PDB file of C-alpha atoms in Angstrom:
ATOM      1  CA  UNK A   1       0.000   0.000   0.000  1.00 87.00           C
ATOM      2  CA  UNK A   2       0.921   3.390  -0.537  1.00 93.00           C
ATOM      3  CA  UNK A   3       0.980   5.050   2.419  1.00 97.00           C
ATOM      4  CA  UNK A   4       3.385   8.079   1.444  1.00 96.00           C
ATOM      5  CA  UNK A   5       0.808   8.983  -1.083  1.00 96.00           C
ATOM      6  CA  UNK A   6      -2.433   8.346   1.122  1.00 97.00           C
ATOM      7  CA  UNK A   7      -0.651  10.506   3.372  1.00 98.00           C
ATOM      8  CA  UNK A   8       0.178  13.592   0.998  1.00 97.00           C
ATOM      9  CA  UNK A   9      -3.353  13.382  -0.291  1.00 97.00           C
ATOM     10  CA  UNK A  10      -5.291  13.560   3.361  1.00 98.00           C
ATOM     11  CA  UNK A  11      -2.932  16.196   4.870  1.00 96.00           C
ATOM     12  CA  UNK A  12      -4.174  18.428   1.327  1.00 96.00           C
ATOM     13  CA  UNK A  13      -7.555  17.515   2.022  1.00 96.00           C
ATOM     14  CA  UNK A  14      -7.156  18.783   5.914  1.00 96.00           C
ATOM     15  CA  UNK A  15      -5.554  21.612   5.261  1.00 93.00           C
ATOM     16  CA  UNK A  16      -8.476  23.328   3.778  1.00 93.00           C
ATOM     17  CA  UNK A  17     -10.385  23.084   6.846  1.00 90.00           C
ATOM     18  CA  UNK A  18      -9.540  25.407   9.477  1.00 88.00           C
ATOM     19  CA  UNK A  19      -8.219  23.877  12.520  1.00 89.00           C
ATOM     20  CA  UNK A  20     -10.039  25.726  15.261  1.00 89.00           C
ATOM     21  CA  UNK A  21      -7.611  23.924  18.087  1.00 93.00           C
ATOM     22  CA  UNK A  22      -6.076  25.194  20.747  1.00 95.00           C
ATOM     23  CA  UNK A  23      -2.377  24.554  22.363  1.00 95.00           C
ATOM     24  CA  UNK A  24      -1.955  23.247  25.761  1.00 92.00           C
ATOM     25  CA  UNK A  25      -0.976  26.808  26.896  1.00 89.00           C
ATOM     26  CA  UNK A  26      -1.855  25.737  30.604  1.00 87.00           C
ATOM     27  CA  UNK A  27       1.765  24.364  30.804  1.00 91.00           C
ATOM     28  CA  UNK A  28       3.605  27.232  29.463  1.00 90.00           C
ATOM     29  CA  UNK A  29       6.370  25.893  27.824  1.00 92.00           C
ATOM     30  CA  UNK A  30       3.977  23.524  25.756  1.00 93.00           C
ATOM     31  CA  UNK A  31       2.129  27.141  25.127  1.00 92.00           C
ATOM     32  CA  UNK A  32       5.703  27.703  22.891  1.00 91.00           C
ATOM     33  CA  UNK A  33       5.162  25.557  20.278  1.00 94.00           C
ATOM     34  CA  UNK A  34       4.442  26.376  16.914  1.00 95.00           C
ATOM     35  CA  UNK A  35       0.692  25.065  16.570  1.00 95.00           C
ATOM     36  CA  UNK A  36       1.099  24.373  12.452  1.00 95.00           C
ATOM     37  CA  UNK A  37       3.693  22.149  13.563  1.00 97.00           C
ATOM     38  CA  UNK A  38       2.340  18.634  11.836  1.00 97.00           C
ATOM     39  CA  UNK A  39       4.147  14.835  11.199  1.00 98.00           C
ATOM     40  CA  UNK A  40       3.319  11.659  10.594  1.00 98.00           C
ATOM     41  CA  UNK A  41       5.021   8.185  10.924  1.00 98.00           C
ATOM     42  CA  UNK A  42       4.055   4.884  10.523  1.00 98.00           C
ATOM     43  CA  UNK A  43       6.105   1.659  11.080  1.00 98.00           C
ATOM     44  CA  UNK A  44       5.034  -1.480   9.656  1.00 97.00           C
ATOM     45  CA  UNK A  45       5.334  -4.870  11.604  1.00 96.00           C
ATOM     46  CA  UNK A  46       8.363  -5.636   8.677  1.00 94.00           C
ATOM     47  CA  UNK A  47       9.878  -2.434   9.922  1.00 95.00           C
ATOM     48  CA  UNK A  48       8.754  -0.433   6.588  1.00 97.00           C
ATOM     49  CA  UNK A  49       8.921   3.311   7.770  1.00 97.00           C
ATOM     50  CA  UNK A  50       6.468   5.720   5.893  1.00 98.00           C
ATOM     51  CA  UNK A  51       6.383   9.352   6.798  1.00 98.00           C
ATOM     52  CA  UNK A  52       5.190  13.393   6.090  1.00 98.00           C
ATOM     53  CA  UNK A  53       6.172  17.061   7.574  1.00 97.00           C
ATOM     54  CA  UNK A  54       7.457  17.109  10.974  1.00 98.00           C
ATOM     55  CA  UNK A  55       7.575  13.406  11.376  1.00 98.00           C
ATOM     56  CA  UNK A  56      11.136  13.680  12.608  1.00 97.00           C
ATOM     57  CA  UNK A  57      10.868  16.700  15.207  1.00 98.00           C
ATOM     58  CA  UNK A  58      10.774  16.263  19.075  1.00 97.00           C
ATOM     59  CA  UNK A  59       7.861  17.126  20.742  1.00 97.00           C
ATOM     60  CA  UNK A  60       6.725  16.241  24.545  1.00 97.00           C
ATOM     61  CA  UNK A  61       4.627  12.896  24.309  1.00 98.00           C
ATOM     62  CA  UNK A  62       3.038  14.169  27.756  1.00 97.00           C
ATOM     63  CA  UNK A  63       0.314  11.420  28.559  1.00 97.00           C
ATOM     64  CA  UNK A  64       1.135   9.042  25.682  1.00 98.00           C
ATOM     65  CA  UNK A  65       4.128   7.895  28.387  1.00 98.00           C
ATOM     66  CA  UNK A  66       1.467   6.694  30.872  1.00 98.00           C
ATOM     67  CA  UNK A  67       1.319   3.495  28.417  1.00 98.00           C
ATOM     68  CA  UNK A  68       4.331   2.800  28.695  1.00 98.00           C
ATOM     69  CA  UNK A  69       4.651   3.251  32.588  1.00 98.00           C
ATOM     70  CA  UNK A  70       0.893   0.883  32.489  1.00 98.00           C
ATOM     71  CA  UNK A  71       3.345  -1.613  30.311  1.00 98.00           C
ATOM     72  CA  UNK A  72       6.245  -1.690  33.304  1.00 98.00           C
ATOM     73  CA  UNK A  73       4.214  -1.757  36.009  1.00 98.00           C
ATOM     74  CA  UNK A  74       1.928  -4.573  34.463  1.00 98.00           C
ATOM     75  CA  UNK A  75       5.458  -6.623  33.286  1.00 97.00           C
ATOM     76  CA  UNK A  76       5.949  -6.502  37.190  1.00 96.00           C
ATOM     77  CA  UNK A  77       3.296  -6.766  39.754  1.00 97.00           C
ATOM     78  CA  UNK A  78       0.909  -8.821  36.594  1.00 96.00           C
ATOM     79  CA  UNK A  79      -2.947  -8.945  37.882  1.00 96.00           C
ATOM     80  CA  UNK A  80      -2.288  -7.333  41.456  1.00 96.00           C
ATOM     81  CA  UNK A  81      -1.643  -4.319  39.563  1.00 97.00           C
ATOM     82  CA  UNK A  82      -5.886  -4.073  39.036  1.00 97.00           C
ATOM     83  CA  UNK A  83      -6.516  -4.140  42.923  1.00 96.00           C
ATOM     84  CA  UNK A  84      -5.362   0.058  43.115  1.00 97.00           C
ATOM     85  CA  UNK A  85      -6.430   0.905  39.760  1.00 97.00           C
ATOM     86  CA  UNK A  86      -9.609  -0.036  37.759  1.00 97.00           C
ATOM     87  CA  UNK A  87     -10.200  -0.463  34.197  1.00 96.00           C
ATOM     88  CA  UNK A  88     -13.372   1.331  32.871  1.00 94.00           C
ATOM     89  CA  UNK A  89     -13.706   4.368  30.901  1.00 92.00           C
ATOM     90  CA  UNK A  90     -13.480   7.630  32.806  1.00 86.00           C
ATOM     91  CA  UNK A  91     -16.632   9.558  31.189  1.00 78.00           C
ATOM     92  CA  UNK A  92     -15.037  12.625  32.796  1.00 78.00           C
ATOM     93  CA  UNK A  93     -12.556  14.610  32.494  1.00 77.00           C
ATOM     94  CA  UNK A  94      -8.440  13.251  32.862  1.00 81.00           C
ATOM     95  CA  UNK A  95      -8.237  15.784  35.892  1.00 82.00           C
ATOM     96  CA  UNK A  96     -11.341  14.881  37.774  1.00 85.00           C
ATOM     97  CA  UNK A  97     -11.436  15.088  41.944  1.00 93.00           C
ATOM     98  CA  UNK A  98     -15.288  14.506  41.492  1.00 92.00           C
ATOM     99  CA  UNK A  99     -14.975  10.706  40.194  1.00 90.00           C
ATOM    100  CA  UNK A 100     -11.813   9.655  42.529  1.00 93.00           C
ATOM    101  CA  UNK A 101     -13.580  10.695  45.617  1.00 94.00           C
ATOM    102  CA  UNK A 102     -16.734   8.912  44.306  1.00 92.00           C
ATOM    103  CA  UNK A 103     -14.872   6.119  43.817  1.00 93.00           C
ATOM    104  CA  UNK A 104     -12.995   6.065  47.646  1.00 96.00           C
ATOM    105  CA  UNK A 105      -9.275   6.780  45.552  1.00 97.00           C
ATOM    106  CA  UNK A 106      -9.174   3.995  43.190  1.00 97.00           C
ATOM    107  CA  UNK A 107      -9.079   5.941  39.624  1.00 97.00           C
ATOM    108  CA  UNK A 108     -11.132   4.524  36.851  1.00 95.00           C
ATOM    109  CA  UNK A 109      -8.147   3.276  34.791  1.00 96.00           C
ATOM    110  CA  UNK A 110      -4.338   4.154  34.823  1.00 97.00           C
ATOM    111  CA  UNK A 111      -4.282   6.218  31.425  1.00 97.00           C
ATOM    112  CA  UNK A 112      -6.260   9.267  33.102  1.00 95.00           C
ATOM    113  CA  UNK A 113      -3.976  11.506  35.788  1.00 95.00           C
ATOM    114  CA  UNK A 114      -4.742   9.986  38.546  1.00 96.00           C
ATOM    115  CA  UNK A 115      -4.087   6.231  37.361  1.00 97.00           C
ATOM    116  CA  UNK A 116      -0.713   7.503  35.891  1.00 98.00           C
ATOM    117  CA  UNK A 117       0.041   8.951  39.467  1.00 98.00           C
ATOM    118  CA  UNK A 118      -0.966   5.514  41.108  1.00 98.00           C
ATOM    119  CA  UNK A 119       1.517   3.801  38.630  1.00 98.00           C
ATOM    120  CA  UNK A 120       4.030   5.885  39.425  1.00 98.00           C
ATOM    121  CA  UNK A 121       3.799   4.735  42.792  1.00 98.00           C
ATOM    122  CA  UNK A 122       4.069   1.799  42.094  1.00 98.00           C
ATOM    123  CA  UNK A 123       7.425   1.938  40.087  1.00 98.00           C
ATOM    124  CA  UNK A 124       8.599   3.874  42.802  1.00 98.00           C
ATOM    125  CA  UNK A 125       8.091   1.076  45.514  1.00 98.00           C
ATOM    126  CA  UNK A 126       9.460  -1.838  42.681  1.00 97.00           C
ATOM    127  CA  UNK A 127      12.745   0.092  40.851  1.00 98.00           C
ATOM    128  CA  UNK A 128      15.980   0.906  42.983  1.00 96.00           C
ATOM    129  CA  UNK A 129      16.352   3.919  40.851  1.00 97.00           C
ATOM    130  CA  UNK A 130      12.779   5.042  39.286  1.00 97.00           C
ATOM    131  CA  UNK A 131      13.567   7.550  36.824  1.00 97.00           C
ATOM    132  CA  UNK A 132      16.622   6.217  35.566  1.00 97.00           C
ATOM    133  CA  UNK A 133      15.186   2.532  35.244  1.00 98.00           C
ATOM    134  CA  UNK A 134      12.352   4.382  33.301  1.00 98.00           C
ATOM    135  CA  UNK A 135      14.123   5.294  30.912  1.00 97.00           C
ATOM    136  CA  UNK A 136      16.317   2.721  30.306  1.00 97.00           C
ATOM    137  CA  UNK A 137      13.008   0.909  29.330  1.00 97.00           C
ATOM    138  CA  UNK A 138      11.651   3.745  26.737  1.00 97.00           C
ATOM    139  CA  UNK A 139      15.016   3.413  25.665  1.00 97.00           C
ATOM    140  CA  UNK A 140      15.114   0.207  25.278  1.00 95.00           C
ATOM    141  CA  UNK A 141      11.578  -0.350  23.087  1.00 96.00           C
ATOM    142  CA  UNK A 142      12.484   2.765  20.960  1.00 96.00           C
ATOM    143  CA  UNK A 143      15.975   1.692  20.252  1.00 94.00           C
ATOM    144  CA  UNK A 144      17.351   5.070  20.652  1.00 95.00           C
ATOM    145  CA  UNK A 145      19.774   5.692  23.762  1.00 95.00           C
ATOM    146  CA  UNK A 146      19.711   9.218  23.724  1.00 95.00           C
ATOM    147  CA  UNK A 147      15.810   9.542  24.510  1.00 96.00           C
ATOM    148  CA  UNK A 148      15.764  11.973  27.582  1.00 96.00           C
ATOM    149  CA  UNK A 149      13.321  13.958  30.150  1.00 97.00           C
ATOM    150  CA  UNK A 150      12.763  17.464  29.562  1.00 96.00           C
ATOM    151  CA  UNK A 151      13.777  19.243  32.270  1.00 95.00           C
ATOM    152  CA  UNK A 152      12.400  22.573  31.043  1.00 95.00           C
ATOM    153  CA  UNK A 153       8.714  20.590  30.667  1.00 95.00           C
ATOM    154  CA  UNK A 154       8.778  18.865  33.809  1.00 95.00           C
ATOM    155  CA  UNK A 155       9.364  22.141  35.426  1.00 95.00           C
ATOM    156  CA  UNK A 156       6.996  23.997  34.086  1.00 94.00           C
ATOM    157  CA  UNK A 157       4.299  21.155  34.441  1.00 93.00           C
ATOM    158  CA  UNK A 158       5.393  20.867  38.332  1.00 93.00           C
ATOM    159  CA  UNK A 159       4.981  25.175  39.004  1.00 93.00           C
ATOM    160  CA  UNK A 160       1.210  24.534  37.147  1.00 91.00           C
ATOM    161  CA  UNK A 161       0.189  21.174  38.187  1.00 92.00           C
ATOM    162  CA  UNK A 162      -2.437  22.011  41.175  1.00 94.00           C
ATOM    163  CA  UNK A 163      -4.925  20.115  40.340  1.00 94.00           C
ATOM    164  CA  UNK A 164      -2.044  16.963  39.723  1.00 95.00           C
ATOM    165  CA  UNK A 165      -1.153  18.011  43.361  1.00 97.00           C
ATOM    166  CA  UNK A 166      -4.921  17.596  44.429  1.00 97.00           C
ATOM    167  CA  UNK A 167      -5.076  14.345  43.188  1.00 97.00           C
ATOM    168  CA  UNK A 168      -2.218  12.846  44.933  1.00 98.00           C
ATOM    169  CA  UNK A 169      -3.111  13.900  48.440  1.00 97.00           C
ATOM    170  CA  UNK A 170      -7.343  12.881  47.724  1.00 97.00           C
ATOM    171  CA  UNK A 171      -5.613   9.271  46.870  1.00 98.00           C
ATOM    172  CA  UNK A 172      -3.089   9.769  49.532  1.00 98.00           C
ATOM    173  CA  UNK A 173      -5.834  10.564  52.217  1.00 98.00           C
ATOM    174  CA  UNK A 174      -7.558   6.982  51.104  1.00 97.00           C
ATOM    175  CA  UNK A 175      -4.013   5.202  51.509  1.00 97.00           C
ATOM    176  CA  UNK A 176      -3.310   4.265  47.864  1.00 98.00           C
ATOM    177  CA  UNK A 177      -0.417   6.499  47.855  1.00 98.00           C
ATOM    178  CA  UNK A 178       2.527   4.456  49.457  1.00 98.00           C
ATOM    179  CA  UNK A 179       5.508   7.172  48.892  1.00 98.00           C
ATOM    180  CA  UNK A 180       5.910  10.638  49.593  1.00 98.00           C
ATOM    181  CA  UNK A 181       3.928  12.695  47.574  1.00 98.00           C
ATOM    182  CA  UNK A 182       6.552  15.006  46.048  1.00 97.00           C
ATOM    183  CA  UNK A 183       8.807  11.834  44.788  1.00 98.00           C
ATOM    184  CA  UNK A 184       5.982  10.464  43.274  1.00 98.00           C
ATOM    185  CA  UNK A 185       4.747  13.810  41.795  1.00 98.00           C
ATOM    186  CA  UNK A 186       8.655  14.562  40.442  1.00 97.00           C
ATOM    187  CA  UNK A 187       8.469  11.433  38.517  1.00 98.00           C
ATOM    188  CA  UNK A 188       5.266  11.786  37.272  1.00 98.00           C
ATOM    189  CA  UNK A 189       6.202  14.996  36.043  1.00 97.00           C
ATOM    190  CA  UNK A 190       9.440  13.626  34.394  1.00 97.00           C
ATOM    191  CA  UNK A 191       7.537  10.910  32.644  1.00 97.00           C
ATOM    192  CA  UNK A 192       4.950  13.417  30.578  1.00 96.00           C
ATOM    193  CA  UNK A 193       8.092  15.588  29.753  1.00 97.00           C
ATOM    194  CA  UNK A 194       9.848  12.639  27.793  1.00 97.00           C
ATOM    195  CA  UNK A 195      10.283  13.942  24.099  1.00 97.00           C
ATOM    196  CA  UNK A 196      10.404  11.678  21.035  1.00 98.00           C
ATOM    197  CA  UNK A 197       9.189  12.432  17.104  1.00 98.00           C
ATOM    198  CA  UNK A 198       7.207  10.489  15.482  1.00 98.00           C
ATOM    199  CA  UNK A 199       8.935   8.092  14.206  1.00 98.00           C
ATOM    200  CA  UNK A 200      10.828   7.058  17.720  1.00 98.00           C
ATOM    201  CA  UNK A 201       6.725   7.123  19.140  1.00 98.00           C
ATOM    202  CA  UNK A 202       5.771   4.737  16.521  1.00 98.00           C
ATOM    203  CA  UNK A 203       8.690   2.640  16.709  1.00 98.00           C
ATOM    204  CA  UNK A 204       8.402   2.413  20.414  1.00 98.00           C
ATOM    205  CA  UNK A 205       4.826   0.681  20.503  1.00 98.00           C
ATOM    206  CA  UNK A 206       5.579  -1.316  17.839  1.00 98.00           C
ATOM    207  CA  UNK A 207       5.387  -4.332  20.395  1.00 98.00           C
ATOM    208  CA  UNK A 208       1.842  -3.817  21.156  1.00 98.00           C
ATOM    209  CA  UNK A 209       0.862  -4.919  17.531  1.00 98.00           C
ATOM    210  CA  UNK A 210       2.584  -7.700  17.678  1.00 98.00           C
ATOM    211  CA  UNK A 211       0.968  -9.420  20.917  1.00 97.00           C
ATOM    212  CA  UNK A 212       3.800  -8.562  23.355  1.00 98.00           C
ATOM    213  CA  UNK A 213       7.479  -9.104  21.557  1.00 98.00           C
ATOM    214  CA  UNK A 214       9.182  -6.457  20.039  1.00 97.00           C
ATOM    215  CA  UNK A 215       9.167  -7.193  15.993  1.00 96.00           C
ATOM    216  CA  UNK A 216      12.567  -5.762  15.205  1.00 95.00           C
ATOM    217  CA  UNK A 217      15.009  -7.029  18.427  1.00 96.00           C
ATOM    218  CA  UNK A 218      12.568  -9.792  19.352  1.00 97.00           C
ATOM    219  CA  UNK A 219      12.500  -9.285  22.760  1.00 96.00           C
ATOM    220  CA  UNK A 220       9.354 -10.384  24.997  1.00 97.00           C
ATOM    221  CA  UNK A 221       8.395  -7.470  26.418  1.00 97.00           C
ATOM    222  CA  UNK A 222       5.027  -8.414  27.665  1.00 97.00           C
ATOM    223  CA  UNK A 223       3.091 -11.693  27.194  1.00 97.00           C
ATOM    224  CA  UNK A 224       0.319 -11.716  24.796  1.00 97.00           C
ATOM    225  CA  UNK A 225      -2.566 -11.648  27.635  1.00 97.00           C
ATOM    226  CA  UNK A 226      -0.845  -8.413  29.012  1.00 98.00           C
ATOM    227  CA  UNK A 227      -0.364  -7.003  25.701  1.00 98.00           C
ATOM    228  CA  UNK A 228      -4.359  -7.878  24.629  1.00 97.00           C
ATOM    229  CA  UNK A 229      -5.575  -6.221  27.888  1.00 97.00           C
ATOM    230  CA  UNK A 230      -3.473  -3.102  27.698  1.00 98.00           C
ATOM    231  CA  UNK A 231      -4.583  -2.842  23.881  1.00 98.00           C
ATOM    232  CA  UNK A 232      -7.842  -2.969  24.719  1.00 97.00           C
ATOM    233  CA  UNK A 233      -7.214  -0.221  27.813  1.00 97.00           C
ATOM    234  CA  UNK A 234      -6.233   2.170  25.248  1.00 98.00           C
ATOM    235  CA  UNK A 235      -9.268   1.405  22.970  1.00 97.00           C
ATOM    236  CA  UNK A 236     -11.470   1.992  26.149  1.00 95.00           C
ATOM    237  CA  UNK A 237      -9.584   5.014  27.772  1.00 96.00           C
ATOM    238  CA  UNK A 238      -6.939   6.190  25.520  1.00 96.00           C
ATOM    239  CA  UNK A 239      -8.497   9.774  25.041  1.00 95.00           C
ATOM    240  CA  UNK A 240      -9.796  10.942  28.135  1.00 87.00           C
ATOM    241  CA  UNK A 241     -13.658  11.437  27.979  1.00 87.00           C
ATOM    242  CA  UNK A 242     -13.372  11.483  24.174  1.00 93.00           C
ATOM    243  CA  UNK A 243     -12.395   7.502  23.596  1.00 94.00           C
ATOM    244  CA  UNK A 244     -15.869   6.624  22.741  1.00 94.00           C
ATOM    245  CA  UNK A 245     -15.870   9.149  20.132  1.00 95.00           C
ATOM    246  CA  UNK A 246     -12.274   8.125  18.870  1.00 96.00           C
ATOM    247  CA  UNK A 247     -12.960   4.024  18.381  1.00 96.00           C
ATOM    248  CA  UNK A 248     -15.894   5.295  16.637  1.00 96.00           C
ATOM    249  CA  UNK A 249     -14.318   7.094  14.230  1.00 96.00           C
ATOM    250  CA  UNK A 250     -10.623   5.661  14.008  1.00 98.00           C
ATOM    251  CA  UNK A 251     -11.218   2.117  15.299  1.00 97.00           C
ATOM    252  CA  UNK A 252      -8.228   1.620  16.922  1.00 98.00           C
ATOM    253  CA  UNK A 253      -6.372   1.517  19.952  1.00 98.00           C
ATOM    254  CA  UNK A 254      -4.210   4.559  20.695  1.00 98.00           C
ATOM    255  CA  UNK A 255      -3.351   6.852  23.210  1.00 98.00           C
ATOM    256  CA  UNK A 256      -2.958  10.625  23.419  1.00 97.00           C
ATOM    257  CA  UNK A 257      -0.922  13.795  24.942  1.00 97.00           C
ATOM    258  CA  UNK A 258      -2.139  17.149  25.456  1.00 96.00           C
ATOM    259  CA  UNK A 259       1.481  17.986  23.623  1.00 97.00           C
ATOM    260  CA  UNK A 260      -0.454  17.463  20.741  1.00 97.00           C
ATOM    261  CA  UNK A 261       0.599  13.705  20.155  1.00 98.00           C
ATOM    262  CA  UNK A 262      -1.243  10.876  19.145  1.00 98.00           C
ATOM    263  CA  UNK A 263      -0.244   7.065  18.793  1.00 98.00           C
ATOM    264  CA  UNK A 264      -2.374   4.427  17.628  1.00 98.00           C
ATOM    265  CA  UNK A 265      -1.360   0.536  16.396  1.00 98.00           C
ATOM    266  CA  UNK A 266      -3.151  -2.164  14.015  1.00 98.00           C
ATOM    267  CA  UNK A 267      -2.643  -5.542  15.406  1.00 97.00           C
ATOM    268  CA  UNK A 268      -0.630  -7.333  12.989  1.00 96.00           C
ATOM    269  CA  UNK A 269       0.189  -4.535  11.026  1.00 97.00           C
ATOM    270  CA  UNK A 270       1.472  -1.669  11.521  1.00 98.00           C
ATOM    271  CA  UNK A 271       2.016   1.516  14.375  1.00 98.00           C
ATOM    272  CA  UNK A 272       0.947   4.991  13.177  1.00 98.00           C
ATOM    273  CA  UNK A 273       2.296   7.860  15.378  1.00 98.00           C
ATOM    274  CA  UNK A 274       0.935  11.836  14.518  1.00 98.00           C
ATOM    275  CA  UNK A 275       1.513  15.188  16.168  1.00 98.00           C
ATOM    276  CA  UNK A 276      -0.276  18.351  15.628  1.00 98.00           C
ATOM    277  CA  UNK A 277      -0.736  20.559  18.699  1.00 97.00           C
ATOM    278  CA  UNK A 278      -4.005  22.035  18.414  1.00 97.00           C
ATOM    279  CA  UNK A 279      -6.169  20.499  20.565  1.00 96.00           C
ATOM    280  CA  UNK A 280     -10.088  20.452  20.750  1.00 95.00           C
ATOM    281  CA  UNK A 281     -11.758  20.569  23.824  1.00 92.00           C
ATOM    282  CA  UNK A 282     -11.405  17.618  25.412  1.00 92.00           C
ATOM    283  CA  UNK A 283      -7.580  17.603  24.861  1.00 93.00           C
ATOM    284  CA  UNK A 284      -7.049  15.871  22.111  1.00 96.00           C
ATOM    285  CA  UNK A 285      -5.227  16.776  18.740  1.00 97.00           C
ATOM    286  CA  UNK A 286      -7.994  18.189  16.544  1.00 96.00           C
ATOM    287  CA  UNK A 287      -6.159  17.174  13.311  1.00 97.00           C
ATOM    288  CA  UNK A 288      -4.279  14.036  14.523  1.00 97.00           C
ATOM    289  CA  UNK A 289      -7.931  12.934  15.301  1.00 97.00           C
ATOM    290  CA  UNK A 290      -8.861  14.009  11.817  1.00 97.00           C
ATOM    291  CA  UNK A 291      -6.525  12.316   9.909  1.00 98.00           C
ATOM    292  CA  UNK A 292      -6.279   9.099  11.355  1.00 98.00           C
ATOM    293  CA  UNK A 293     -10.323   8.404  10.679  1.00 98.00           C
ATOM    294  CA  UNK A 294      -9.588   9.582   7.430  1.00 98.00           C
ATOM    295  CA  UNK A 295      -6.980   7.173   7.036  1.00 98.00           C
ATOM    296  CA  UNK A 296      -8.650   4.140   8.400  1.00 98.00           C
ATOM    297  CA  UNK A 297     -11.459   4.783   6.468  1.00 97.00           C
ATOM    298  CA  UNK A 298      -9.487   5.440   3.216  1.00 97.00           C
ATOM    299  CA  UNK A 299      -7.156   2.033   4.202  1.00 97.00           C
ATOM    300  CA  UNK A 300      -9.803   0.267   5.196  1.00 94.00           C
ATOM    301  CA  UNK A 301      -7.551  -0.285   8.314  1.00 92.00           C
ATOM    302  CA  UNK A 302      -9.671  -0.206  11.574  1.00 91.00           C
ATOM    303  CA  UNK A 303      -9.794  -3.438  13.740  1.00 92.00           C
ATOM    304  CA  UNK A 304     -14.068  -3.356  13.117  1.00 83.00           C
TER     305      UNK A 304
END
């Protein structure tokens, strides 16, 4: 298939609808970005690479990382992991206080705030060096040894993040915060600063298409059961109070970041990674959102 050229011809058919997106300018170094900033990058199971515009440009993956801490955390502690966080769909915001104190602490699933938060926790208790182990392990799936924290992000996330804060001490206050709260918080931080482009993103969850084992080093990085359920977490609760709307349209599971990224893999086939940081209202990437229903509808690509 001809991805290069399906690519060319739905970015020219986007860009002549205005993109009425915002940037995530309540972290204000994400609020410096240029918003027409736009890539694509796709990585077949084969380890075919297909790619447009920015598709090689950093940007801050933000909550797309929470994945990937889900993915450690899981690899360690396997089902016990479910007894602190559950699995449904938020139907509220990522940020909410409302649902966690409805639900005595326990977030609804560890891709909204407050699940990442709990999973940091956890990595905290299980690694002798948390940040550093980290990201030896995005390192590690993406192949590149040079991927890094922004300290810059992670700063200005941490000066902003009072409703993150809020969070931490509601689940604190029900006990399903072990650590102290600013350790956990400076590593949650850390992990939505990571930066990667495109085609590192799509690289880096290329072992979720491919039930567990990385395609290109064959390493095991998960088993297939893990890898199924933490598929199907993304497909349920990859995009906030939005996720509905997005396996509607796209049909696959995927994650976002409020940095404008979006990540989303065809089991068996291929991982498709896009940035564009306008978001809509719910947080998502207005475009990104865009363009991948128009390219699982033009590929005939979705797993329905």
């Amino acid at each position: 298939m001809d991805y290069n050229n399906i690519f060319f011809k739905i970015n020219t058919s986007l860009n002549k609808i205005k993109d009425h997106g915002k940037v995530a300018s309540y972290i204000p170094e994400l609020n410096n970005i240029d918003p027409n900033k736009f890539g694509v990058h796709l990585t077949t199971l084969n380890n075919e690479h297909y790619s447009i515009g920015d598709s090689n440009e950093k940007f801050s993956i933000q909550s797309i990382a929470k994945v990937l801490a889900l993915t450690l955390a899981y690899k360690m502690k396997g089902e016990k992991l479910w007894k602190r966080i559950d699995v449904e769909p938020s139907g509220t915001s990522f940020n909410s206080l409302v649902q966690l104190e409805y639900n005595h602490g326990i977030p609804r699933n560890p891709l909204i705030n407050a699940g990442a938060i709990v999973i940091c926790d956890i990595l905290i208790s299980n690694l002798e060096n948390p940040k550093k182990d980290f990201l030896e392990f995005i390192r590690e799936l993406s192949g590149n040894k040079t991927l890094n924290f922004s300290s810059k992000t992670a700063e200005s996330e941490k000066i902003t993040g009072f409703t993150n804060m809020a969070l931490v001490n509601l689940m604190k206050s029900f006990n399903n915060i072990k650590n102290d709260i600013d350790v956990v918080m400076d590593f949650y931080f850390n992990l939505c600063s990571i930066e990667m482009t495109c085609k590192e993103l799509s690289r880096t969850f290329l072992f979720l298409t491919n039930d567990g084992i990385d395609p290109i080093t064959n390493n095991k990085i998960l088993s297939e059961s893990k890898s199924k359920r933490i598929n199907a977490i993304m497909l349920l609760c990859g995009f906030y109070d939005e996720a509905g709307e997005f396996a509607f349209k796209v049909g696959l599971p995927g994650k976002s970041g409020v940095g404008g990224g979006i990540v989303a893999i065809h089991p068996n086939k291929y991982s498709i990674a896009v940035w564009s940081p306008r978001l809509n209202k719910k947080g998502n990437s207005q475009k990104g959102m865009n363009f991948l229903e128009k390219f699982t509808t033009k590929t005939q690509s979705s797993i329905f």
